[in-house]
Amino acid sequence: MANVASLHPNTSHAPHRSPPKAHALSGEMDVKHRSHVHATMEQALDKGMKAAQAHFTGGISPIALAAAYSDWALHLSSAPGKQLQLLEKAGQKIWRFSTYAARCAQNPNTSETCITPLPQDKRFKDESWQQWPFNMMSQGFLLSQQWWQNATTGVSGVTRQHEDVVTFVTRQILDVFSPSNFALTNPEVLAKTAREGGMNLIRGWQNFIEDAARANNGEKPVGLEAFKVGENLATTPGKVVYRNHLIELIQYAPTTDKVRPEPILIVPAWIMKYYILDLSAENSFVRYLTAQGFTVFMISWRNPDSDDRDLDMDDYLSCGVMDAIDAVDTITGGRQVHAIGYCLGGTLLSIAAAAMARDNDPRLQSMTLLAAQVDFTQAGELTLFINDSQLAYLDDMMWDKGYLDSKQMAGAFQLLRSNDLIWSRVVHDYLMGGRSEMNDLMAWNADATRMPYKMHSQYLRQLFLNNDLAEGRFLAGGQPVAITDIRAPVFMVGTERDHVAPWQSVYKFNLLSDTDVTFVLTSGGHNAGIVSEPGHPHRHYRMRVKHKDAPYHDPEQWADTAKTVDGSWWPALVAWLEDRSSEPVPPPPMGTKDEKYAPLCDAPGTYVFQE
């Protein structure tokens, strides 16, 4: 059985296959068979049981978790020196806490502390936590948390990933019992309850019931109704000029009399809706680029369903990036392209660029990578969920539906920042009785997407687990690709507080490349650091160029020597692109008169509305 209809440029479903294209990464999907058809009865029983089990474990493999804790516990049990060290640390912490308690008894409202929270820990920053007995509670909790950090790290013989998993999960468990999470041990909640006569708890209960009902009914979060795609999100004018089963290609209308001849093609990640780069009018990356005199194209990915279970990475390359480049090339009259890739879209773009270089395809003028990795050996805390046991469990979970549910991915990202995204909201919405104000970035974040079974399994195994791209084993169009083949100049952006693609991991592109790389490190996180329009308060960045023949500097040395500049990095990118562009000319037409790339509908298109 075919998994999808053959592609046609002007329809989302078409019954006939177009002729294959000339370049190696063909723009047509091969007919594939549904993988679940070939499972034996015994395999289906195993997969079905694990898929059912995953509903209760949040997609986390209990076997992988047990293996990590067993590795830690067994090595700790055979390490008397480490045990003695932990006993000594426990004694030291008890003494510190006892001394602190004595000082508090003499002066209950002392501002002294015996342990200072980490800079990112905002739970106990209010002055009321300095008053007895809440100072005792917070300090005791932080000391316990520090001891468990000592206990789960530095145990000789434990694998690095198992140590990271045990440390992470133990921290998540401890965070549940933070005194800030309970009404009777949180002085801010108690004060508000006294002031309002308990009305905050009544409102909080109502908030909880409303949120639970919405989640159970599959409804969007409260406040999202104020943000609508096409009305106050993704409003930059444009046309969909190409559509196949996997993408819609949007061409944005020019806003200047003349434009640079070389167009910009943006490749967003397929795990998110594209309009993070076209949010509100005042912080739209697309709108900013068009205002600077560029012709901008954007890929909008289809939100896959169970019929798309066998779409793979080659499909996303050929029918995504390469089909889009073909369209841009035709519409703009054969001009070279400035390609921009965000997150995994940047990884996909890097693969496409390496394949094009391998095949002597010269159509890329430059490449810009935003928070994108090509080496995944230090890919942040997401790698906690990446090992053979966990991926086998994830495969079985996806096998049942044919895709990874968006709720599972959203839950994983929330766990990585549980204090900010889970517990702070519990306190604010359910104990304080408030409502977290929705903004455009939060509204986009709630508009999640699914991922096809085969493609998601491929990229987790080949990129994250095996690191095939960095080590020259990744195949595109049936042939291996190498980042070292890329000769187009590269502009790279990492963000200082990125928990998805740590900037040190993004920086590793310098180890693999053989071209000029301009690296920018900007303030903010994975999303907010990229959506960093001029005029955004408290923004800064560092930038430095590494020429292809220059010696390598490690990330720490780079950060120490790169000069800090106040403001947004967007103007720096525009200046970089202008230096690599020709003199302005009249804008190209919106699409072509030919049926293949004729305008189909207005931006933001139709795929962005798929749920």
Coordinates of C-alpha atoms in Angstrom, one line a residue:
M1 CA 0.0 0.0 0.0
A2 CA 1.3 3.5 -0.8
N3 CA 1.8 5.7 2.2
V4 CA 1.0 8.9 0.5
A5 CA -0.3 10.1 -2.8
S6 CA 2.3 11.0 -5.4
L7 CA 3.3 14.6 -5.3
H8 CA 2.0 17.3 -7.6
P9 CA 3.1 20.9 -7.5
N10 CA -0.4 22.5 -7.2
T11 CA -2.3 20.0 -5.1
S12 CA -1.8 18.5 -1.7
H13 CA -3.1 15.1 -2.9
A14 CA -2.6 14.0 -6.5
P15 CA -3.2 10.6 -8.1
H16 CA -0.4 10.5 -10.6
R17 CA 3.4 10.4 -10.2
S18 CA 5.4 13.2 -11.9
P19 CA 8.5 12.3 -13.9
P20 CA 11.7 12.0 -11.8
K21 CA 13.9 15.1 -11.6
A22 CA 17.4 15.3 -12.9
H23 CA 19.3 16.0 -9.6
A24 CA 20.3 13.3 -7.3
L25 CA 17.8 14.2 -4.6
S26 CA 14.7 13.7 -6.6
G27 CA 11.6 15.8 -5.7
E28 CA 9.2 12.8 -5.7
M29 CA 8.4 10.4 -2.9
D30 CA 9.0 6.8 -3.7
V31 CA 6.1 4.5 -3.0
K32 CA 6.7 2.8 0.3
H33 CA 5.0 0.1 2.2
R34 CA 3.5 0.6 5.7
S35 CA 6.1 -0.8 8.1
H36 CA 3.5 -2.2 10.5
V37 CA 2.1 -4.5 7.8
H38 CA 5.3 -6.6 7.9
A39 CA 5.2 -7.1 11.7
T40 CA 4.7 -10.7 12.8
M41 CA 1.9 -11.5 15.3
E42 CA 4.5 -11.8 18.1
Q43 CA 6.2 -8.5 17.2
A44 CA 2.8 -6.8 17.1
L45 CA 2.0 -8.1 20.5
D46 CA 5.3 -6.8 21.9
K47 CA 4.9 -3.4 20.2
G48 CA 1.3 -3.1 21.2
M49 CA 2.1 -3.8 24.9
K50 CA 4.9 -1.2 25.0
A51 CA 2.7 1.4 23.2
A52 CA 0.0 0.9 25.9
Q53 CA 2.6 1.0 28.6
A54 CA 3.9 4.3 27.3
H55 CA 0.6 6.0 28.1
F56 CA 1.4 5.6 31.8
T57 CA 5.2 6.3 31.6
G58 CA 5.0 9.5 29.5
G59 CA 7.0 7.8 26.8
I60 CA 10.0 7.1 29.1
S61 CA 11.3 3.5 28.9
P62 CA 11.2 2.0 32.5
I63 CA 13.9 -0.5 31.4
A64 CA 16.2 2.3 30.3
L65 CA 15.6 4.2 33.6
A66 CA 16.1 1.0 35.6
A67 CA 19.3 0.3 33.8
A68 CA 20.7 3.8 34.6
Y69 CA 19.8 3.6 38.3
S70 CA 21.2 0.0 38.5
D71 CA 24.5 1.1 37.0
W72 CA 24.7 3.9 39.5
A73 CA 23.6 1.9 42.5
L74 CA 25.8 -1.1 41.8
H75 CA 28.9 1.0 41.3
L76 CA 28.1 3.1 44.4
S77 CA 27.7 0.0 46.5
S78 CA 31.2 -1.2 45.5
A79 CA 32.8 2.2 46.2
P80 CA 33.4 2.5 49.9
G81 CA 35.5 5.6 49.4
K82 CA 32.7 7.4 47.6
Q83 CA 30.3 6.2 50.4
L84 CA 32.6 7.6 53.0
Q85 CA 32.8 10.9 51.1
L86 CA 29.0 11.2 51.0
L87 CA 28.8 10.5 54.8
E88 CA 31.3 13.2 55.4
K89 CA 29.4 15.6 53.2
A90 CA 26.2 14.7 54.9
G91 CA 27.8 15.4 58.3
Q92 CA 29.1 18.8 57.0
K93 CA 25.7 19.8 55.7
I94 CA 24.0 18.8 59.0
W95 CA 26.6 20.9 60.9
R96 CA 26.0 23.8 58.5
F97 CA 22.3 23.6 58.9
S98 CA 22.5 23.2 62.7
T99 CA 24.7 26.3 62.9
Y100 CA 22.4 28.2 60.7
A101 CA 19.3 27.1 62.8
A102 CA 21.1 28.4 65.9
R103 CA 21.7 31.8 64.2
C104 CA 18.0 31.9 63.1
A105 CA 16.9 31.2 66.7
Q106 CA 18.9 34.2 67.9
N107 CA 17.7 36.4 65.0
P108 CA 14.6 34.8 63.2
N109 CA 14.7 37.3 60.4
T110 CA 18.3 37.1 59.6
S111 CA 19.2 37.6 55.9
E112 CA 22.2 35.2 56.2
T113 CA 22.1 31.9 54.3
C114 CA 24.1 28.7 54.5
I115 CA 23.7 27.9 50.8
T116 CA 22.9 30.1 47.8
P117 CA 20.6 28.9 45.0
L118 CA 21.9 28.6 41.5
P119 CA 21.5 31.8 39.4
Q120 CA 18.6 30.3 37.4
D121 CA 16.7 29.1 40.4
K122 CA 14.1 31.8 41.2
R123 CA 11.9 29.8 43.6
F124 CA 13.2 31.5 46.8
K125 CA 14.1 35.0 45.6
D126 CA 11.2 36.7 47.4
E127 CA 12.2 38.4 50.7
S128 CA 9.5 36.4 52.6
W129 CA 11.7 33.3 52.2
Q130 CA 14.3 35.0 54.5
Q131 CA 11.8 34.9 57.4
W132 CA 11.6 32.1 59.9
P133 CA 10.5 29.2 59.5
F134 CA 10.6 29.5 55.7
N135 CA 14.3 30.3 55.6
M136 CA 14.9 27.0 57.3
M137 CA 12.7 25.1 54.9
S138 CA 14.3 26.6 51.8
Q139 CA 17.9 26.2 53.1
G140 CA 17.2 22.6 54.2
F141 CA 15.8 21.8 50.8
L142 CA 18.7 23.3 48.9
L143 CA 21.3 21.5 51.1
S144 CA 19.5 18.2 50.4
Q145 CA 19.4 18.9 46.7
Q146 CA 23.1 19.6 46.8
W147 CA 23.9 16.4 48.6
W148 CA 21.9 14.4 46.1
Q149 CA 23.9 16.1 43.3
N150 CA 27.1 14.9 45.0
A151 CA 25.6 11.4 45.4
T152 CA 24.6 11.0 41.7
T153 CA 27.8 12.3 40.2
G154 CA 31.4 11.3 40.4
V155 CA 30.7 7.6 41.0
S156 CA 33.6 5.7 39.2
G157 CA 32.6 3.3 36.5
V158 CA 29.1 4.7 35.8
T159 CA 28.6 5.6 32.1
R160 CA 28.3 9.3 31.3
Q161 CA 24.8 9.0 30.0
H162 CA 23.6 6.9 33.0
E163 CA 25.1 9.4 35.4
D164 CA 23.3 12.3 33.5
V165 CA 20.0 10.4 33.5
V166 CA 20.2 9.6 37.3
T167 CA 21.2 13.2 38.1
F168 CA 18.4 14.6 35.9
V169 CA 15.6 12.3 37.2
T170 CA 16.7 12.6 40.8
R171 CA 16.5 16.4 40.4
Q172 CA 13.0 16.2 38.9
I173 CA 11.9 14.0 41.8
L174 CA 13.3 16.4 44.4
D175 CA 11.8 19.4 42.7
V176 CA 8.3 17.9 43.3
F177 CA 8.9 18.3 47.0
S178 CA 10.2 21.8 46.9
P179 CA 8.6 23.9 49.7
S180 CA 7.7 26.4 47.1
N181 CA 5.2 24.0 45.6
F182 CA 2.9 23.7 48.6
A183 CA 0.5 26.2 50.1
L184 CA 1.4 25.6 53.7
T185 CA 5.2 25.9 53.1
N186 CA 5.2 28.8 50.7
P187 CA 5.1 32.2 52.4
E188 CA 4.0 34.1 49.3
V189 CA 1.0 31.8 49.0
L190 CA 0.2 32.1 52.7
A191 CA 0.4 35.9 52.6
K192 CA -1.9 36.1 49.5
T193 CA -4.4 33.7 51.1
A194 CA -4.5 35.8 54.2
R195 CA -5.1 39.0 52.2
E196 CA -7.8 37.5 50.0
G197 CA -9.5 35.3 52.6
G198 CA -8.7 32.2 50.5
M199 CA -10.2 33.5 47.2
N200 CA -6.8 32.8 45.5
L201 CA -7.2 29.1 46.3
I202 CA -10.8 29.1 45.0
R203 CA -9.6 30.8 41.7
G204 CA -6.7 28.4 41.5
W205 CA -9.0 25.4 41.9
Q206 CA -11.2 26.8 39.1
N207 CA -8.1 27.3 36.9
F208 CA -7.1 23.7 37.6
I209 CA -10.5 22.4 36.6
E210 CA -10.6 24.5 33.5
D211 CA -7.1 23.4 32.4
A212 CA -7.8 19.8 33.1
A213 CA -11.1 19.9 31.1
R214 CA -9.4 21.6 28.2
A215 CA -6.5 19.0 28.2
N216 CA -9.0 16.1 28.4
N217 CA -11.0 17.5 25.5
G218 CA -8.0 18.3 23.4
E219 CA -8.6 22.1 23.5
K220 CA -6.0 24.8 23.4
P221 CA -4.7 26.5 26.6
V222 CA -6.5 29.5 28.1
G223 CA -5.7 32.8 26.4
L224 CA -4.7 31.2 23.0
E225 CA -7.9 32.5 21.5
A226 CA -6.4 36.0 21.4
F227 CA -3.7 34.8 18.9
K228 CA -4.8 33.6 15.5
V229 CA -2.7 32.6 12.6
G230 CA -3.3 34.9 9.6
E231 CA -4.9 37.6 11.8
N232 CA -2.2 38.6 14.3
L233 CA 0.3 35.8 13.8
A234 CA 2.0 35.0 10.5
T235 CA 0.6 38.1 8.8
T236 CA 3.4 39.1 6.4
P237 CA 1.8 39.3 3.0
G238 CA 2.7 36.6 0.5
K239 CA 1.6 33.8 -1.7
V240 CA 1.9 30.0 -1.7
V241 CA 3.7 29.4 -5.0
Y242 CA 4.3 25.7 -4.7
R243 CA 2.7 22.7 -2.9
N244 CA 3.5 19.0 -2.7
H245 CA 2.4 16.5 -0.1
L246 CA 5.1 17.6 2.3
I247 CA 5.5 21.3 2.0
E248 CA 4.0 24.6 1.0
L249 CA 6.4 27.2 -0.3
I250 CA 5.5 30.8 0.6
Q251 CA 6.9 33.7 -1.4
Y252 CA 6.6 37.0 0.5
A253 CA 5.6 40.2 -1.2
P254 CA 8.4 42.8 -1.6
T255 CA 8.2 45.9 0.5
T256 CA 11.0 47.9 -1.3
D257 CA 11.2 49.2 -4.9
K258 CA 14.3 47.1 -5.5
V259 CA 15.6 43.9 -3.9
R260 CA 18.9 42.0 -3.8
P261 CA 18.9 39.6 -6.8
E262 CA 19.9 36.6 -4.5
P263 CA 16.7 35.4 -2.7
I264 CA 16.5 34.0 0.8
L265 CA 15.0 30.6 1.4
I266 CA 14.2 29.7 5.1
V267 CA 14.0 26.1 6.2
P268 CA 12.3 25.9 9.6
A269 CA 12.4 22.7 11.7
W270 CA 9.7 20.2 10.9
I271 CA 9.0 19.7 14.6
M272 CA 7.5 23.2 14.8
K273 CA 5.2 25.5 12.8
Y274 CA 7.2 27.8 10.6
Y275 CA 5.7 31.1 11.9
I276 CA 8.0 31.4 14.9
L277 CA 10.0 33.3 12.3
D278 CA 6.9 35.3 11.3
L279 CA 5.2 36.0 14.7
S280 CA 3.7 39.4 15.3
A281 CA 4.3 42.3 13.0
E282 CA 6.9 43.9 15.4
N283 CA 9.0 40.8 15.9
S284 CA 8.7 39.0 12.5
F285 CA 12.1 37.9 11.2
V286 CA 10.5 37.5 7.7
R287 CA 9.0 41.0 7.7
Y288 CA 12.4 42.4 8.8
L289 CA 14.2 40.8 6.0
T290 CA 11.7 41.9 3.3
A291 CA 12.0 45.5 4.7
Q292 CA 15.8 45.3 4.2
G293 CA 15.3 44.6 0.5
F294 CA 15.4 40.8 0.2
T295 CA 13.1 38.4 -1.6
V296 CA 12.1 35.8 1.0
F297 CA 10.7 32.3 0.6
M298 CA 9.6 30.1 3.5
I299 CA 8.9 26.4 3.8
S300 CA 5.8 25.5 5.6
W301 CA 5.8 21.8 6.6
R302 CA 2.8 19.5 6.5
N303 CA 1.6 18.2 9.8
P304 CA 1.9 14.4 9.2
D305 CA -0.7 11.9 10.2
S306 CA -0.8 8.1 10.4
D307 CA -0.8 7.8 6.5
D308 CA 2.6 9.4 6.5
R309 CA 4.2 6.9 8.8
D310 CA 6.9 5.9 6.3
L311 CA 8.1 9.3 5.2
D312 CA 11.8 9.3 5.8
M313 CA 14.8 11.7 5.9
D314 CA 15.3 11.5 2.2
D315 CA 11.7 12.5 1.6
Y316 CA 12.3 15.6 3.8
L317 CA 15.4 16.4 1.9
S318 CA 14.2 15.8 -1.7
C319 CA 10.6 16.9 -1.3
G320 CA 11.3 19.6 1.2
V321 CA 14.6 21.4 0.7
M322 CA 15.4 20.4 -2.9
D323 CA 12.0 21.0 -4.3
A324 CA 11.9 24.4 -2.6
I325 CA 15.3 25.3 -4.1
D326 CA 14.1 24.2 -7.5
A327 CA 11.1 26.5 -7.1
V328 CA 13.1 29.5 -5.9
D329 CA 15.6 29.0 -8.7
T330 CA 12.9 29.0 -11.3
I331 CA 10.9 32.0 -9.9
T332 CA 14.0 34.2 -9.5
G333 CA 15.6 33.4 -12.8
G334 CA 18.4 31.1 -11.7
R335 CA 19.9 33.3 -9.0
Q336 CA 22.0 31.7 -6.3
V337 CA 20.2 31.3 -3.0
H338 CA 20.9 32.6 0.6
A339 CA 19.6 29.6 2.6
I340 CA 18.7 29.9 6.3
G341 CA 17.9 26.9 8.5
Y342 CA 16.5 27.0 12.0
C343 CA 17.1 24.2 14.6
L344 CA 16.6 20.8 12.9
G345 CA 15.8 22.7 9.7
G346 CA 19.4 23.9 9.9
T347 CA 20.6 20.4 10.2
L348 CA 18.5 19.3 7.2
L349 CA 19.8 22.3 5.3
S350 CA 23.4 21.3 6.1
I351 CA 22.8 17.8 4.8
A352 CA 21.3 19.3 1.6
A353 CA 24.2 21.7 1.2
A354 CA 26.7 18.9 1.7
A355 CA 24.9 16.8 -0.9
M356 CA 24.7 19.7 -3.3
A357 CA 28.5 20.3 -2.9
R358 CA 29.1 16.5 -3.5
D359 CA 27.0 16.7 -6.7
N360 CA 28.6 19.9 -7.9
D361 CA 25.3 21.8 -7.6
P362 CA 26.4 25.5 -7.2
R363 CA 23.0 27.1 -6.3
L364 CA 23.8 28.1 -2.7
Q365 CA 25.3 31.5 -2.3
S366 CA 25.5 31.3 1.5
M367 CA 24.2 29.3 4.4
T368 CA 22.9 30.7 7.7
L369 CA 22.3 28.2 10.6
L370 CA 20.2 29.3 13.6
A371 CA 20.7 27.2 16.7
A372 CA 21.4 24.2 14.5
Q373 CA 23.7 21.3 15.2
V374 CA 25.6 19.0 12.8
D375 CA 27.5 17.2 15.6
F376 CA 25.3 15.7 18.3
T377 CA 27.8 14.4 20.9
Q378 CA 27.0 17.3 23.2
A379 CA 23.4 17.9 22.2
G380 CA 22.1 19.0 25.6
E381 CA 19.8 17.3 28.0
L382 CA 17.7 15.9 25.1
T383 CA 20.3 13.2 24.8
L384 CA 19.2 11.9 28.1
F385 CA 16.3 10.3 26.2
I386 CA 18.5 8.9 23.5
N387 CA 19.9 5.4 23.8
D388 CA 19.1 2.0 22.2
S389 CA 16.7 1.0 24.9
Q390 CA 14.8 4.3 24.9
L391 CA 14.7 4.5 21.1
A392 CA 13.4 0.9 20.8
Y393 CA 10.6 1.9 23.3
L394 CA 9.9 5.1 21.3
D395 CA 9.7 3.1 18.1
D396 CA 7.1 0.8 19.5
M397 CA 5.2 3.7 20.9
M398 CA 5.1 5.4 17.5
W399 CA 4.4 2.1 15.6
D400 CA 0.9 2.0 17.0
K401 CA -0.1 5.4 15.6
G402 CA 2.4 5.9 12.8
Y403 CA 3.7 9.2 14.3
L404 CA 5.0 10.8 17.5
D405 CA 2.2 12.7 19.2
S406 CA 2.9 16.4 19.7
K407 CA 2.0 16.1 23.4
Q408 CA 5.0 13.7 24.0
M409 CA 7.5 16.1 22.4
A410 CA 6.0 19.0 24.3
G411 CA 6.2 17.1 27.6
A412 CA 9.9 16.3 27.0
F413 CA 10.8 19.9 26.4
Q414 CA 8.8 21.0 29.6
L415 CA 10.7 18.4 31.7
L416 CA 14.0 20.0 30.6
R417 CA 12.9 23.3 32.2
S418 CA 10.4 22.0 34.8
N419 CA 10.9 24.8 37.3
D420 CA 10.1 27.4 34.7
L421 CA 7.5 25.6 32.6
I422 CA 5.7 23.3 35.2
W423 CA 6.2 24.2 38.8
S424 CA 6.2 28.0 38.5
R425 CA 2.9 27.7 36.6
V426 CA 1.4 25.4 39.3
V427 CA 2.3 28.0 42.0
H428 CA 1.2 31.0 40.0
D429 CA -2.0 29.6 38.5
Y430 CA -3.2 27.1 41.1
L431 CA -1.9 28.4 44.4
M432 CA -1.8 32.1 43.8
G433 CA -4.9 32.0 41.7
G434 CA -3.5 34.1 38.8
R435 CA -3.4 33.4 35.1
S436 CA -0.2 33.4 33.2
E437 CA -0.4 36.0 30.4
M438 CA -0.2 34.5 27.0
N439 CA 2.1 36.0 24.4
D440 CA 2.8 35.3 20.8
L441 CA 5.8 33.1 21.4
M442 CA 3.8 31.0 24.0
A443 CA 0.9 30.8 21.5
W444 CA 3.2 29.5 18.8
N445 CA 4.7 27.0 21.3
A446 CA 1.2 25.6 22.0
D447 CA 0.7 25.0 18.3
A448 CA 2.6 21.7 18.2
T449 CA 3.2 19.3 15.4
R450 CA 3.6 15.5 14.9
M451 CA 6.4 13.6 13.4
P452 CA 6.3 10.6 11.1
Y453 CA 7.3 7.2 12.6
K454 CA 10.1 6.4 10.1
M455 CA 11.6 9.8 9.8
H456 CA 11.6 10.5 13.5
S457 CA 13.2 7.1 14.3
Q458 CA 15.9 7.7 11.5
Y459 CA 17.0 11.1 12.7
L460 CA 17.1 10.1 16.4
R461 CA 19.2 7.0 15.6
Q462 CA 21.4 8.4 12.8
L463 CA 22.0 11.9 14.0
F464 CA 21.6 11.9 17.8
L465 CA 22.6 8.3 18.7
N466 CA 25.2 7.4 16.1
N467 CA 26.3 10.9 15.1
D468 CA 26.4 9.7 11.5
L469 CA 26.4 13.2 9.9
A470 CA 29.5 14.4 11.8
E471 CA 31.3 11.1 11.0
G472 CA 30.6 10.9 7.3
R473 CA 28.1 8.0 7.4
F474 CA 24.9 9.8 6.7
L475 CA 23.4 9.0 3.3
A476 CA 21.5 11.5 1.1
G477 CA 20.2 10.2 -2.1
G478 CA 21.9 6.9 -1.4
Q479 CA 25.4 8.4 -1.1
P480 CA 27.3 9.6 2.0
V481 CA 27.6 13.4 2.6
A482 CA 30.4 15.3 4.4
I483 CA 30.1 18.7 6.0
T484 CA 33.7 19.4 4.8
D485 CA 32.5 19.5 1.2
I486 CA 30.5 22.7 1.9
R487 CA 32.2 25.8 0.4
A488 CA 29.5 28.4 0.7
P489 CA 30.3 30.9 3.5
V490 CA 28.4 30.2 6.7
F491 CA 26.7 32.5 9.3
M492 CA 26.0 30.6 12.5
V493 CA 24.0 31.7 15.6
G494 CA 24.0 30.1 19.0
T495 CA 22.2 31.2 22.1
E496 CA 23.6 31.6 25.5
R497 CA 20.8 29.7 27.4
D498 CA 19.9 27.1 24.9
H499 CA 18.7 23.8 26.5
V500 CA 17.9 22.2 23.1
A501 CA 21.0 23.0 21.1
P502 CA 23.7 24.2 23.5
W503 CA 25.9 26.9 21.8
Q504 CA 29.0 24.9 22.4
S505 CA 27.5 22.0 20.4
V506 CA 26.4 24.4 17.6
Y507 CA 30.0 25.8 17.6
K508 CA 31.3 22.3 16.7
F509 CA 30.5 23.1 13.1
N510 CA 33.9 24.8 13.1
L511 CA 35.6 21.4 13.6
L512 CA 33.9 19.9 10.6
S513 CA 33.8 22.8 8.1
D514 CA 36.2 23.9 5.4
T515 CA 34.8 27.3 4.7
D516 CA 34.6 30.7 6.2
V517 CA 32.4 30.7 9.3
T518 CA 31.0 33.8 11.1
F519 CA 29.8 32.7 14.5
V520 CA 27.4 34.7 16.6
L521 CA 26.5 34.0 20.3
T522 CA 23.4 35.9 21.3
S523 CA 21.7 36.3 24.6
G524 CA 18.4 34.4 25.3
G525 CA 17.3 30.8 24.8
H526 CA 16.6 28.5 21.9
N527 CA 13.6 30.5 20.7
A528 CA 13.7 33.9 22.4
G529 CA 17.4 34.3 21.4
I530 CA 16.5 33.8 17.7
V531 CA 13.3 36.0 17.8
S532 CA 15.4 39.0 18.9
E533 CA 14.2 41.9 16.8
P534 CA 16.0 45.3 16.9
G535 CA 14.8 47.3 19.9
H536 CA 14.2 44.2 22.0
P537 CA 15.4 45.2 25.6
H538 CA 18.4 43.6 27.3
R539 CA 19.8 41.9 24.2
H540 CA 23.4 41.6 23.3
Y541 CA 25.6 39.3 21.1
R542 CA 29.2 38.4 20.4
M543 CA 30.5 37.8 16.8
R544 CA 33.8 36.7 15.3
V545 CA 34.8 35.4 11.9
K546 CA 36.9 32.2 11.4
H547 CA 38.4 32.0 7.9
K548 CA 38.8 28.5 6.5
D549 CA 42.6 28.5 6.8
A550 CA 42.6 30.0 10.4
P551 CA 43.5 27.8 13.4
Y552 CA 40.7 26.5 15.6
H553 CA 39.8 28.1 18.9
D554 CA 37.7 26.2 21.5
P555 CA 34.4 27.7 22.6
E556 CA 35.7 29.1 25.9
Q557 CA 38.6 30.8 24.2
W558 CA 36.2 32.2 21.5
A559 CA 33.8 33.6 24.1
D560 CA 36.7 35.2 26.0
T561 CA 38.0 37.0 22.9
A562 CA 34.8 37.9 21.0
K563 CA 33.6 41.5 21.7
T564 CA 30.1 42.0 23.2
V565 CA 27.8 44.2 21.2
D566 CA 24.5 45.6 22.7
G567 CA 21.3 45.0 20.7
S568 CA 19.9 42.5 18.2
W569 CA 22.0 40.3 15.9
W570 CA 19.6 40.7 13.0
P571 CA 21.3 43.8 11.6
A572 CA 24.6 41.9 11.7
L573 CA 23.1 39.2 9.6
V574 CA 21.6 41.6 7.1
A575 CA 25.0 43.3 6.7
W576 CA 26.7 39.9 6.2
L577 CA 24.1 39.0 3.5
E578 CA 24.4 42.3 1.8
D579 CA 28.2 41.9 1.5
R580 CA 27.5 38.6 -0.4
S581 CA 24.8 39.9 -2.6
S582 CA 24.7 41.8 -5.9
E583 CA 23.3 45.3 -6.6
P584 CA 19.6 45.7 -6.1
V585 CA 17.2 45.1 -9.0
P586 CA 13.4 45.2 -9.5
P587 CA 11.7 42.4 -7.5
P588 CA 11.0 39.0 -9.3
P589 CA 7.3 38.1 -10.0
M590 CA 5.2 36.4 -7.4
G591 CA 5.5 32.8 -8.7
T592 CA 5.4 32.2 -12.4
K593 CA 2.8 32.2 -15.1
D594 CA 3.6 28.5 -15.6
E595 CA 1.1 26.3 -13.7
K596 CA 3.9 24.5 -11.7
Y597 CA 4.7 27.6 -9.7
A598 CA 1.6 29.7 -10.1
P599 CA 0.3 31.3 -6.9
L600 CA -2.2 29.0 -5.2
C601 CA -3.4 31.0 -2.3
D602 CA -2.4 33.8 0.1
A603 CA 0.0 33.3 2.9
P604 CA 0.1 31.8 5.5
G605 CA -1.2 28.9 3.3
T606 CA -3.1 25.8 4.4
Y607 CA -0.6 23.4 5.9
V608 CA 0.0 25.8 8.9
F609 CA -3.7 25.3 10.0
Q610 CA -3.4 21.5 10.1
E611 CA -3.9 20.1 13.7

